[in-house]
């Protein structure tokens, strides 16, 4: 394992929010960032798929605007898994690692656990893990857990076009994969489940409590 993978070597703190589509990770990322900023922490918020060129390609694939050559259908799940992994390399090098080197708190809306859950729902999880092996482990992953039915209701309220993984059956499968991925990774990584069915305020508070434990540990180091 290279030095870059050791979380202790970083000056900043890398925190990831994960959950089903509709779990509320985007809302919570912004709410958590604004509280931490008000307390004087330098915070960078970001997301995967990223806003870079590969993230843009992925978003096109998710809405059916990008597919295989000659109209041969949607991208193969292997292709999409590799695109997510490639986007992650870009995102790490261009945005996450530089901010961590500057000592910032980086809050990412989704990261490797999304690939293990979503791509792992149709491909062997070990292969998905292998193509993501370069991705540095976060200091903390918050899994915002909601029942698939609750997530579906929230997506319906939000409106907008349905994306590739948003069918109810797919989401139930992804929910199971998230639990399998968490079991697989939590020996090596700090992953905490937050009850995402609580009020928006309570989810923010519970998340901040976990984040403060990690920030406190860093300070005394
Ligand atoms: P999402 O966070 O929902 O973006 P947006 O709010 O812009 O729609 O992410 C898009 C989809 O991509 C979502 O269904 C989860 C999926 N996804 C993966 O399948 N694998 C991954 O590695 C990541 C980061 C996301």
PDB file of C-alpha atoms and ligand atoms in Angstrom:
ATOM      1  CA  UNK A   1       0.000   0.000   0.000  1.00  0.00           C
ATOM      2  CA  UNK A   2       1.492   3.349  -1.000  1.00  0.00           C
ATOM      3  CA  UNK A   3       1.932   6.285   1.380  1.00  0.00           C
ATOM      4  CA  UNK A   4      -0.852   8.183  -0.381  1.00  0.00           C
ATOM      5  CA  UNK A   5      -3.360   5.630   0.885  1.00  0.00           C
ATOM      6  CA  UNK A   6      -2.605   6.215   4.539  1.00  0.00           C
ATOM      7  CA  UNK A   7      -5.308   8.515   5.851  1.00  0.00           C
ATOM      8  CA  UNK A   8      -3.041   9.683   8.691  1.00  0.00           C
ATOM      9  CA  UNK A   9      -0.605  11.201   6.193  1.00  0.00           C
ATOM     10  CA  UNK A  10      -3.176  13.747   5.027  1.00  0.00           C
ATOM     11  CA  UNK A  11      -3.553  17.148   6.593  1.00  0.00           C
ATOM     12  CA  UNK A  12      -7.214  17.559   5.673  1.00  0.00           C
ATOM     13  CA  UNK A  13     -10.246  15.424   6.420  1.00  0.00           C
ATOM     14  CA  UNK A  14     -12.115  13.484   3.760  1.00  0.00           C
ATOM     15  CA  UNK A  15     -15.786  12.859   4.506  1.00  0.00           C
ATOM     16  CA  UNK A  16     -18.228  11.083   2.184  1.00  0.00           C
ATOM     17  CA  UNK A  17     -22.025  10.965   2.229  1.00  0.00           C
ATOM     18  CA  UNK A  18     -23.719   7.948   0.698  1.00  0.00           C
ATOM     19  CA  UNK A  19     -27.238   6.665   0.208  1.00  0.00           C
ATOM     20  CA  UNK A  20     -29.975   5.715  -2.234  1.00  0.00           C
ATOM     21  CA  UNK A  21     -31.264   8.265  -4.749  1.00  0.00           C
ATOM     22  CA  UNK A  22     -33.616  10.332  -2.582  1.00  0.00           C
ATOM     23  CA  UNK A  23     -31.781   9.635   0.710  1.00  0.00           C
ATOM     24  CA  UNK A  24     -30.945  13.334   1.000  1.00  0.00           C
ATOM     25  CA  UNK A  25     -27.161  13.300   0.640  1.00  0.00           C
ATOM     26  CA  UNK A  26     -27.103  16.418  -1.553  1.00  0.00           C
ATOM     27  CA  UNK A  27     -29.179  18.480   0.897  1.00  0.00           C
ATOM     28  CA  UNK A  28     -27.170  17.199   3.847  1.00  0.00           C
ATOM     29  CA  UNK A  29     -23.804  17.867   2.196  1.00  0.00           C
ATOM     30  CA  UNK A  30     -24.714  21.551   1.836  1.00  0.00           C
ATOM     31  CA  UNK A  31     -26.225  21.837   5.333  1.00  0.00           C
ATOM     32  CA  UNK A  32     -23.229  20.189   7.007  1.00  0.00           C
ATOM     33  CA  UNK A  33     -20.821  22.377   5.018  1.00  0.00           C
ATOM     34  CA  UNK A  34     -22.556  25.567   6.076  1.00  0.00           C
ATOM     35  CA  UNK A  35     -22.449  24.641   9.793  1.00  0.00           C
ATOM     36  CA  UNK A  36     -18.764  23.656   9.602  1.00  0.00           C
ATOM     37  CA  UNK A  37     -17.933  26.867   7.712  1.00  0.00           C
ATOM     38  CA  UNK A  38     -19.751  28.960  10.324  1.00  0.00           C
ATOM     39  CA  UNK A  39     -17.455  27.340  12.894  1.00  0.00           C
ATOM     40  CA  UNK A  40     -14.386  28.399  10.914  1.00  0.00           C
ATOM     41  CA  UNK A  41     -13.505  25.121   9.164  1.00  0.00           C
ATOM     42  CA  UNK A  42     -12.283  25.477   5.565  1.00  0.00           C
ATOM     43  CA  UNK A  43     -14.711  23.236   3.664  1.00  0.00           C
ATOM     44  CA  UNK A  44     -14.848  22.108   0.043  1.00  0.00           C
ATOM     45  CA  UNK A  45     -18.053  20.401  -1.142  1.00  0.00           C
ATOM     46  CA  UNK A  46     -17.964  18.197  -4.173  1.00  0.00           C
ATOM     47  CA  UNK A  47     -19.788  15.271  -5.765  1.00  0.00           C
ATOM     48  CA  UNK A  48     -19.513  12.159  -7.903  1.00  0.00           C
ATOM     49  CA  UNK A  49     -20.225  11.848 -10.737  1.00  0.00           C
ATOM     50  CA  UNK A  50     -17.981  14.922 -10.791  1.00  0.00           C
ATOM     51  CA  UNK A  51     -18.518  18.135 -12.724  1.00  0.00           C
ATOM     52  CA  UNK A  52     -15.497  17.263 -14.914  1.00  0.00           C
ATOM     53  CA  UNK A  53     -15.578  15.847 -18.461  1.00  0.00           C
ATOM     54  CA  UNK A  54     -16.032  12.196 -17.448  1.00  0.00           C
ATOM     55  CA  UNK A  55     -18.718  13.074 -14.912  1.00  0.00           C
ATOM     56  CA  UNK A  56     -20.542  14.904 -17.681  1.00  0.00           C
ATOM     57  CA  UNK A  57     -20.348  11.814 -19.905  1.00  0.00           C
ATOM     58  CA  UNK A  58     -21.749   9.694 -17.091  1.00  0.00           C
ATOM     59  CA  UNK A  59     -24.713  12.042 -16.606  1.00  0.00           C
ATOM     60  CA  UNK A  60     -25.413  11.760 -20.333  1.00  0.00           C
ATOM     61  CA  UNK A  61     -25.371   7.967 -20.067  1.00  0.00           C
ATOM     62  CA  UNK A  62     -27.730   8.064 -17.057  1.00  0.00           C
ATOM     63  CA  UNK A  63     -30.345   9.988 -19.010  1.00  0.00           C
ATOM     64  CA  UNK A  64     -29.989   7.898 -22.181  1.00  0.00           C
ATOM     65  CA  UNK A  65     -28.233  10.581 -24.254  1.00  0.00           C
ATOM     66  CA  UNK A  66     -25.048   8.509 -24.547  1.00  0.00           C
ATOM     67  CA  UNK A  67     -24.976   4.836 -25.514  1.00  0.00           C
ATOM     68  CA  UNK A  68     -23.007   2.239 -27.430  1.00  0.00           C
ATOM     69  CA  UNK A  69     -21.835   2.911 -30.990  1.00  0.00           C
ATOM     70  CA  UNK A  70     -24.283   2.430 -33.892  1.00  0.00           C
ATOM     71  CA  UNK A  71     -27.255   2.790 -31.584  1.00  0.00           C
ATOM     72  CA  UNK A  72     -26.515  -0.670 -30.172  1.00  0.00           C
ATOM     73  CA  UNK A  73     -28.188   0.193 -26.869  1.00  0.00           C
ATOM     74  CA  UNK A  74     -27.196   1.717 -23.533  1.00  0.00           C
ATOM     75  CA  UNK A  75     -23.579   1.507 -22.328  1.00  0.00           C
ATOM     76  CA  UNK A  76     -22.621  -1.902 -20.933  1.00  0.00           C
ATOM     77  CA  UNK A  77     -22.530  -1.979 -17.132  1.00  0.00           C
ATOM     78  CA  UNK A  78     -18.786  -2.739 -17.313  1.00  0.00           C
ATOM     79  CA  UNK A  79     -18.218   0.416 -19.402  1.00  0.00           C
ATOM     80  CA  UNK A  80     -20.198   2.501 -16.951  1.00  0.00           C
ATOM     81  CA  UNK A  81     -18.301   1.026 -13.974  1.00  0.00           C
ATOM     82  CA  UNK A  82     -14.992   1.942 -15.630  1.00  0.00           C
ATOM     83  CA  UNK A  83     -16.277   5.441 -16.404  1.00  0.00           C
ATOM     84  CA  UNK A  84     -17.203   5.973 -12.742  1.00  0.00           C
ATOM     85  CA  UNK A  85     -13.759   4.721 -11.726  1.00  0.00           C
ATOM     86  CA  UNK A  86     -12.032   6.964 -14.291  1.00  0.00           C
ATOM     87  CA  UNK A  87     -14.093   9.975 -13.234  1.00  0.00           C
ATOM     88  CA  UNK A  88     -13.026   9.235  -9.647  1.00  0.00           C
ATOM     89  CA  UNK A  89      -9.308   9.343 -10.590  1.00  0.00           C
ATOM     90  CA  UNK A  90      -9.827  12.741 -12.212  1.00  0.00           C
ATOM     91  CA  UNK A  91     -11.884  13.989  -9.292  1.00  0.00           C
ATOM     92  CA  UNK A  92      -9.282  12.851  -6.749  1.00  0.00           C
ATOM     93  CA  UNK A  93      -6.342  14.367  -8.581  1.00  0.00           C
ATOM     94  CA  UNK A  94      -7.987  17.605  -9.646  1.00  0.00           C
ATOM     95  CA  UNK A  95     -10.038  18.415  -6.598  1.00  0.00           C
ATOM     96  CA  UNK A  96     -10.005  16.136  -3.557  1.00  0.00           C
ATOM     97  CA  UNK A  97      -6.293  15.480  -2.949  1.00  0.00           C
ATOM     98  CA  UNK A  98      -5.182  19.111  -3.514  1.00  0.00           C
ATOM     99  CA  UNK A  99      -7.818  20.331  -1.025  1.00  0.00           C
ATOM    100  CA  UNK A 100      -6.756  17.668   1.517  1.00  0.00           C
ATOM    101  CA  UNK A 101      -3.121  18.722   1.080  1.00  0.00           C
ATOM    102  CA  UNK A 102      -4.201  22.281   1.921  1.00  0.00           C
ATOM    103  CA  UNK A 103      -5.699  20.979   5.161  1.00  0.00           C
ATOM    104  CA  UNK A 104      -9.335  21.408   4.134  1.00  0.00           C
ATOM    105  CA  UNK A 105     -12.382  19.382   5.059  1.00  0.00           C
ATOM    106  CA  UNK A 106     -13.624  17.778   1.830  1.00  0.00           C
ATOM    107  CA  UNK A 107     -17.273  16.692   1.807  1.00  0.00           C
ATOM    108  CA  UNK A 108     -18.114  14.483  -1.155  1.00  0.00           C
ATOM    109  CA  UNK A 109     -21.664  13.587  -2.143  1.00  0.00           C
ATOM    110  CA  UNK A 110     -20.935   9.907  -3.117  1.00  0.00           C
ATOM    111  CA  UNK A 111     -17.640   8.040  -3.664  1.00  0.00           C
ATOM    112  CA  UNK A 112     -16.410   4.422  -3.945  1.00  0.00           C
ATOM    113  CA  UNK A 113     -19.245   2.939  -1.851  1.00  0.00           C
ATOM    114  CA  UNK A 114     -21.687   4.111  -4.570  1.00  0.00           C
ATOM    115  CA  UNK A 115     -19.765   2.061  -7.138  1.00  0.00           C
ATOM    116  CA  UNK A 116     -19.755  -1.000  -4.872  1.00  0.00           C
ATOM    117  CA  UNK A 117     -23.521  -0.662  -4.307  1.00  0.00           C
ATOM    118  CA  UNK A 118     -24.736   0.430  -7.760  1.00  0.00           C
ATOM    119  CA  UNK A 119     -22.248  -1.285 -10.082  1.00  0.00           C
ATOM    120  CA  UNK A 120     -21.968  -4.184  -7.605  1.00  0.00           C
ATOM    121  CA  UNK A 121     -25.683  -4.769  -8.164  1.00  0.00           C
ATOM    122  CA  UNK A 122     -24.969  -6.069 -11.672  1.00  0.00           C
ATOM    123  CA  UNK A 123     -21.238  -6.956 -11.591  1.00  0.00           C
ATOM    124  CA  UNK A 124     -19.038  -8.908  -9.152  1.00  0.00           C
ATOM    125  CA  UNK A 125     -18.252  -6.582  -6.264  1.00  0.00           C
ATOM    126  CA  UNK A 126     -14.639  -7.803  -6.119  1.00  0.00           C
ATOM    127  CA  UNK A 127     -14.086  -6.604  -9.707  1.00  0.00           C
ATOM    128  CA  UNK A 128     -15.628  -3.209  -8.925  1.00  0.00           C
ATOM    129  CA  UNK A 129     -13.343  -2.993  -5.905  1.00  0.00           C
ATOM    130  CA  UNK A 130     -10.305  -3.839  -8.053  1.00  0.00           C
ATOM    131  CA  UNK A 131     -10.950  -1.092 -10.606  1.00  0.00           C
ATOM    132  CA  UNK A 132     -11.298   1.350  -7.696  1.00  0.00           C
ATOM    133  CA  UNK A 133      -8.215   0.150  -5.838  1.00  0.00           C
ATOM    134  CA  UNK A 134      -6.348   3.441  -6.305  1.00  0.00           C
ATOM    135  CA  UNK A 135      -9.051   5.461  -4.549  1.00  0.00           C
ATOM    136  CA  UNK A 136      -7.828   6.683  -1.134  1.00  0.00           C
ATOM    137  CA  UNK A 137     -10.112   5.657   1.731  1.00  0.00           C
ATOM    138  CA  UNK A 138     -12.149   8.477   3.292  1.00  0.00           C
ATOM    139  CA  UNK A 139     -11.631   9.382   6.972  1.00  0.00           C
ATOM    140  CA  UNK A 140     -15.380   8.875   7.466  1.00  0.00           C
ATOM    141  CA  UNK A 141     -18.296   7.682   5.360  1.00  0.00           C
ATOM    142  CA  UNK A 142     -21.817   8.565   6.501  1.00  0.00           C
ATOM    143  CA  UNK A 143     -24.396   6.188   5.076  1.00  0.00           C
ATOM    144  CA  UNK A 144     -27.735   8.021   5.138  1.00  0.00           C
ATOM    145  CA  UNK A 145     -30.102   5.070   5.405  1.00  0.00           C
ATOM    146  CA  UNK A 146     -33.716   5.284   4.222  1.00  0.00           C
ATOM    147  CA  UNK A 147     -36.119   2.527   3.181  1.00  0.00           C
ATOM    148  CA  UNK A 148     -36.285   2.218  -0.627  1.00  0.00           C
ATOM    149  CA  UNK A 149     -40.006   3.164  -0.473  1.00  0.00           C
ATOM    150  CA  UNK A 150     -39.212   6.403   1.370  1.00  0.00           C
ATOM    151  CA  UNK A 151     -36.487   7.259  -1.133  1.00  0.00           C
ATOM    152  CA  UNK A 152     -38.936   6.559  -4.004  1.00  0.00           C
ATOM    153  CA  UNK A 153     -41.578   8.894  -2.497  1.00  0.00           C
ATOM    154  CA  UNK A 154     -39.001  11.666  -2.150  1.00  0.00           C
ATOM    155  CA  UNK A 155     -37.833  11.225  -5.762  1.00  0.00           C
ATOM    156  CA  UNK A 156     -41.444  11.420  -6.947  1.00  0.00           C
ATOM    157  CA  UNK A 157     -41.945  14.685  -5.015  1.00  0.00           C
ATOM    158  CA  UNK A 158     -38.718  16.107  -6.434  1.00  0.00           C
ATOM    159  CA  UNK A 159     -39.880  15.370 -10.011  1.00  0.00           C
ATOM    160  CA  UNK A 160     -37.533  15.575 -13.014  1.00  0.00           C
ATOM    161  CA  UNK A 161     -36.652  12.812 -15.481  1.00  0.00           C
ATOM    162  CA  UNK A 162     -36.057   9.339 -14.039  1.00  0.00           C
ATOM    163  CA  UNK A 163     -32.420   8.216 -14.301  1.00  0.00           C
ATOM    164  CA  UNK A 164     -30.976   4.811 -15.091  1.00  0.00           C
ATOM    165  CA  UNK A 165     -30.834   3.371 -11.564  1.00  0.00           C
ATOM    166  CA  UNK A 166     -34.058   4.847 -10.232  1.00  0.00           C
ATOM    167  CA  UNK A 167     -36.542   2.023 -10.913  1.00  0.00           C
ATOM    168  CA  UNK A 168     -37.999   0.686  -7.639  1.00  0.00           C
ATOM    169  CA  UNK A 169     -36.698  -2.868  -8.062  1.00  0.00           C
ATOM    170  CA  UNK A 170     -33.198  -1.575  -8.911  1.00  0.00           C
ATOM    171  CA  UNK A 171     -33.216   0.616  -5.793  1.00  0.00           C
ATOM    172  CA  UNK A 172     -34.208  -2.313  -3.546  1.00  0.00           C
ATOM    173  CA  UNK A 173     -31.330  -4.302  -4.972  1.00  0.00           C
ATOM    174  CA  UNK A 174     -28.923  -1.387  -4.532  1.00  0.00           C
ATOM    175  CA  UNK A 175     -30.081  -0.987  -0.898  1.00  0.00           C
ATOM    176  CA  UNK A 176     -29.076  -4.615  -0.256  1.00  0.00           C
ATOM    177  CA  UNK A 177     -25.769  -4.058  -2.030  1.00  0.00           C
ATOM    178  CA  UNK A 178     -25.026  -1.018   0.129  1.00  0.00           C
ATOM    179  CA  UNK A 179     -25.351  -3.208   3.232  1.00  0.00           C
ATOM    180  CA  UNK A 180     -23.115  -5.875   1.688  1.00  0.00           C
ATOM    181  CA  UNK A 181     -20.555  -3.223   0.670  1.00  0.00           C
ATOM    182  CA  UNK A 182     -20.560  -1.693   4.155  1.00  0.00           C
ATOM    183  CA  UNK A 183     -20.014  -5.119   5.746  1.00  0.00           C
ATOM    184  CA  UNK A 184     -17.142  -5.700   3.352  1.00  0.00           C
ATOM    185  CA  UNK A 185     -15.396  -2.364   3.957  1.00  0.00           C
ATOM    186  CA  UNK A 186     -16.046  -1.554   7.580  1.00  0.00           C
ATOM    187  CA  UNK A 187     -13.174  -3.668   8.845  1.00  0.00           C
ATOM    188  CA  UNK A 188     -10.803  -1.238   7.148  1.00  0.00           C
ATOM    189  CA  UNK A 189     -12.801   2.002   7.028  1.00  0.00           C
ATOM    190  CA  UNK A 190     -14.918   4.101   9.325  1.00  0.00           C
ATOM    191  CA  UNK A 191     -18.492   3.865   8.003  1.00  0.00           C
ATOM    192  CA  UNK A 192     -21.387   5.054  10.170  1.00  0.00           C
ATOM    193  CA  UNK A 193     -25.099   4.661   9.434  1.00  0.00           C
ATOM    194  CA  UNK A 194     -27.264   7.715  10.033  1.00  0.00           C
ATOM    195  CA  UNK A 195     -31.054   7.320  10.199  1.00  0.00           C
ATOM    196  CA  UNK A 196     -32.099   9.233   7.078  1.00  0.00           C
ATOM    197  CA  UNK A 197     -35.797   9.033   7.934  1.00  0.00           C
ATOM    198  CA  UNK A 198     -35.399  11.502  10.798  1.00  0.00           C
ATOM    199  CA  UNK A 199     -36.091  15.210  10.165  1.00  0.00           C
ATOM    200  CA  UNK A 200     -33.664  17.096   7.938  1.00  0.00           C
ATOM    201  CA  UNK A 201     -32.359  18.942  11.024  1.00  0.00           C
ATOM    202  CA  UNK A 202     -31.867  15.729  13.025  1.00  0.00           C
ATOM    203  CA  UNK A 203     -29.931  14.090  10.177  1.00  0.00           C
ATOM    204  CA  UNK A 204     -27.627  17.125   9.994  1.00  0.00           C
ATOM    205  CA  UNK A 205     -27.074  17.008  13.772  1.00  0.00           C
ATOM    206  CA  UNK A 206     -26.364  13.260  13.822  1.00  0.00           C
ATOM    207  CA  UNK A 207     -23.935  13.665  10.919  1.00  0.00           C
ATOM    208  CA  UNK A 208     -22.144  16.575  12.588  1.00  0.00           C
ATOM    209  CA  UNK A 209     -21.756  14.560  15.794  1.00  0.00           C
ATOM    210  CA  UNK A 210     -19.891  11.854  13.858  1.00  0.00           C
ATOM    211  CA  UNK A 211     -17.831  14.381  11.894  1.00  0.00           C
ATOM    212  CA  UNK A 212     -16.783  16.180  15.085  1.00  0.00           C
ATOM    213  CA  UNK A 213     -15.400  12.923  16.507  1.00  0.00           C
ATOM    214  CA  UNK A 214     -13.152  12.591  13.459  1.00  0.00           C
ATOM    215  CA  UNK A 215     -12.130  16.270  13.433  1.00  0.00           C
ATOM    216  CA  UNK A 216     -11.342  16.086  17.155  1.00  0.00           C
ATOM    217  CA  UNK A 217      -9.139  13.033  16.663  1.00  0.00           C
ATOM    218  CA  UNK A 218      -7.237  14.812  13.878  1.00  0.00           C
ATOM    219  CA  UNK A 219      -6.548  17.876  16.010  1.00  0.00           C
ATOM    220  CA  UNK A 220      -4.943  15.971  18.863  1.00  0.00           C
ATOM    221  CA  UNK A 221      -2.782  13.916  16.543  1.00  0.00           C
TER     222      UNK A 221
HETATM  223  P1  LIG B   1     -26.556  11.415  -8.173  1.00  0.00           P
HETATM  224  O1  LIG B   1     -25.792  11.693  -6.932  1.00  0.00           O
HETATM  225  O2  LIG B   1     -27.965  10.948  -8.013  1.00  0.00           O
HETATM  226  O3  LIG B   1     -26.504  12.658  -9.134  1.00  0.00           O
HETATM  227  P2  LIG B   1     -27.712  13.629  -9.509  1.00  0.00           P
HETATM  228  O4  LIG B   1     -28.222  14.152  -8.192  1.00  0.00           O
HETATM  229  O5  LIG B   1     -27.046  14.659 -10.357  1.00  0.00           O
HETATM  230  O6  LIG B   1     -28.726  12.796 -10.260  1.00  0.00           O
HETATM  231  O7  LIG B   1     -25.702  10.355  -8.991  1.00  0.00           O
HETATM  232  C1  LIG B   1     -26.136   9.906 -10.233  1.00  0.00           C
HETATM  233  C2  LIG B   1     -26.337   8.407 -10.232  1.00  0.00           C
HETATM  234  O8  LIG B   1     -25.094   7.744 -10.351  1.00  0.00           O
HETATM  235  C3  LIG B   1     -27.007   7.847  -8.990  1.00  0.00           C
HETATM  236  O9  LIG B   1     -28.098   7.031  -9.410  1.00  0.00           O
HETATM  237  C4  LIG B   1     -25.946   6.998  -8.353  1.00  0.00           C
HETATM  238  C5  LIG B   1     -25.079   6.610  -9.502  1.00  0.00           C
HETATM  239  N1  LIG B   1     -23.683   6.271  -9.173  1.00  0.00           N
HETATM  240  C6  LIG B   1     -23.192   5.010  -9.484  1.00  0.00           C
HETATM  241  O10 LIG B   1     -23.928   4.166  -9.995  1.00  0.00           O
HETATM  242  N2  LIG B   1     -21.888   4.714  -9.204  1.00  0.00           N
HETATM  243  C7  LIG B   1     -21.033   5.612  -8.665  1.00  0.00           C
HETATM  244  O11 LIG B   1     -19.840   5.308  -8.441  1.00  0.00           O
HETATM  245  C8  LIG B   1     -21.542   6.925  -8.355  1.00  0.00           C
HETATM  246  C9  LIG B   1     -20.621   7.953  -7.772  1.00  0.00           C
HETATM  247  C10 LIG B   1     -22.879   7.221  -8.629  1.00  0.00           C
END
